[in-house]
């Protein structure tokens, strides 16, 4: 078995996923250590460029974690984020990085277990995909 | 406004294949408004190019810059001192910008990163529609402000053809019949007599049929 531990950047909305991650912590739920959480005011504020920059800097996957549909604190920030993620998936496929390296996920603030499970599942998907293919080239450059 | 869309990544990656260091050049005008080639899109494409090339193990150095306008010599001149540092300029401007750069810096390959589309108006956020074909002889005053050249699929000048059904064009149910729109608007304006006016054959020499066009304003010459 490979000892590859994926680095996953999670852009977590302050109103839901970030709090859910906090709940997961209080519940002592485990998720991979490579999951790095970036707290954002709303996933609607997560720019496509933030995702690309994370990948450029060597993240193996990026999860954009927002509120449940219809529950966005800013009305439709999560829908905007989902549209961006969809467009990014196409771009990542076009440059052979792989659409699966970015995902939009949704949860409510109380769903600590969902956060932990989603983080585990996504990290597992990334583990199966293997490291971000730019890593060795970036190090060699 | 001139509209444009980014070229497919596969085509872009192929076009920059021979190069190691490029200047990725945006334009702060039309392509910024239609989200195709402004500073933001330059940053996104820059990141995608670096990622795409690193993935192939052939790193690409991308310098990002967005000029105020790429179709004006004053702004293009800003590059004069630095441009020879690059293997190529990859322009995200419309075709006018690309050609202005190519003319000013003939020793440098200039690659278009977008496809210039049409002169359009913004219908909604993220939606642009063709409204003007630049025919050089505007008839909007006779047609209720709706252009039969840009919006009628057959560019006809005297009422709808036989293909108009329930206000839609025969090429697609999603395309409005321009002449239906014109009739509805003229009725609203109380100008239906304009519809009865027989339009003379159009002189297309003011359009592309007359060859590449120029505007010369002698009063503006310095």
Short mmCIF file of C-alpha atoms in Angstrom, two decimals, chain A residues 47-49 51-53 55-57 80 84 88 91-92 94-97 132-134 137-139 141, chain B residues 6 8-10 13 40 43-59 64 125:
data_model
loop_
_atom_site.label_atom_id
_atom_site.label_comp_id
_atom_site.label_asym_id
_atom_site.label_seq_id
_atom_site.Cartn_x
_atom_site.Cartn_y
_atom_site.Cartn_z
CA UNK A 47 -12.43 32.45 -6.28
CA UNK A 48 -11.45 29.99 -9.01
CA UNK A 49 -7.97 31.42 -8.63
CA UNK A 51 -8.40 26.80 -6.00
CA UNK A 52 -5.82 26.94 -8.79
CA UNK A 53 -3.27 28.60 -6.51
CA UNK A 55 -3.07 23.23 -6.64
CA UNK A 56 -0.12 25.24 -7.98
CA UNK A 57 1.38 25.25 -4.49
CA UNK A 80 -22.12 30.55 -7.24
CA UNK A 84 -17.27 27.87 -10.33
CA UNK A 88 -12.92 24.43 -12.77
CA UNK A 91 -10.46 23.26 -16.87
CA UNK A 92 -8.64 20.70 -14.70
CA UNK A 94 -8.45 20.02 -20.02
CA UNK A 95 -4.98 20.32 -18.49
CA UNK A 96 -4.94 16.67 -17.39
CA UNK A 97 -4.78 17.48 -13.68
CA UNK A 132 -0.98 16.06 -7.72
CA UNK A 133 0.92 15.33 -10.95
CA UNK A 134 2.70 18.69 -10.90
CA UNK A 137 7.91 18.59 -11.89
CA UNK A 138 7.50 21.60 -9.61
CA UNK A 139 10.23 20.31 -7.31
CA UNK A 141 11.96 23.06 -11.76
CA UNK B 6 -11.18 31.64 -24.35
CA UNK B 8 -9.96 25.45 -25.77
CA UNK B 9 -7.09 24.58 -23.41
CA UNK B 10 -5.87 21.83 -25.72
CA UNK B 13 -1.34 24.31 -24.71
CA UNK B 40 -8.72 38.06 -13.76
CA UNK B 43 -4.40 35.15 -13.77
CA UNK B 44 -6.60 32.10 -14.29
CA UNK B 45 -5.05 31.16 -17.62
CA UNK B 46 -1.57 31.84 -16.21
CA UNK B 47 -2.21 29.37 -13.39
CA UNK B 48 -3.75 26.82 -15.76
CA UNK B 49 -0.80 27.11 -18.16
CA UNK B 50 1.76 26.67 -15.40
CA UNK B 51 -0.13 23.68 -14.01
CA UNK B 52 -0.65 22.16 -17.45
CA UNK B 53 2.99 22.50 -18.39
CA UNK B 54 4.37 21.36 -15.02
CA UNK B 55 2.18 18.30 -15.36
CA UNK B 56 4.04 17.51 -18.57
CA UNK B 57 7.36 18.19 -16.88
CA UNK B 58 8.02 21.22 -19.09
CA UNK B 59 7.69 24.26 -16.81
CA UNK B 64 1.16 38.31 -16.46
CA UNK B 125 -25.07 38.39 -16.13
#
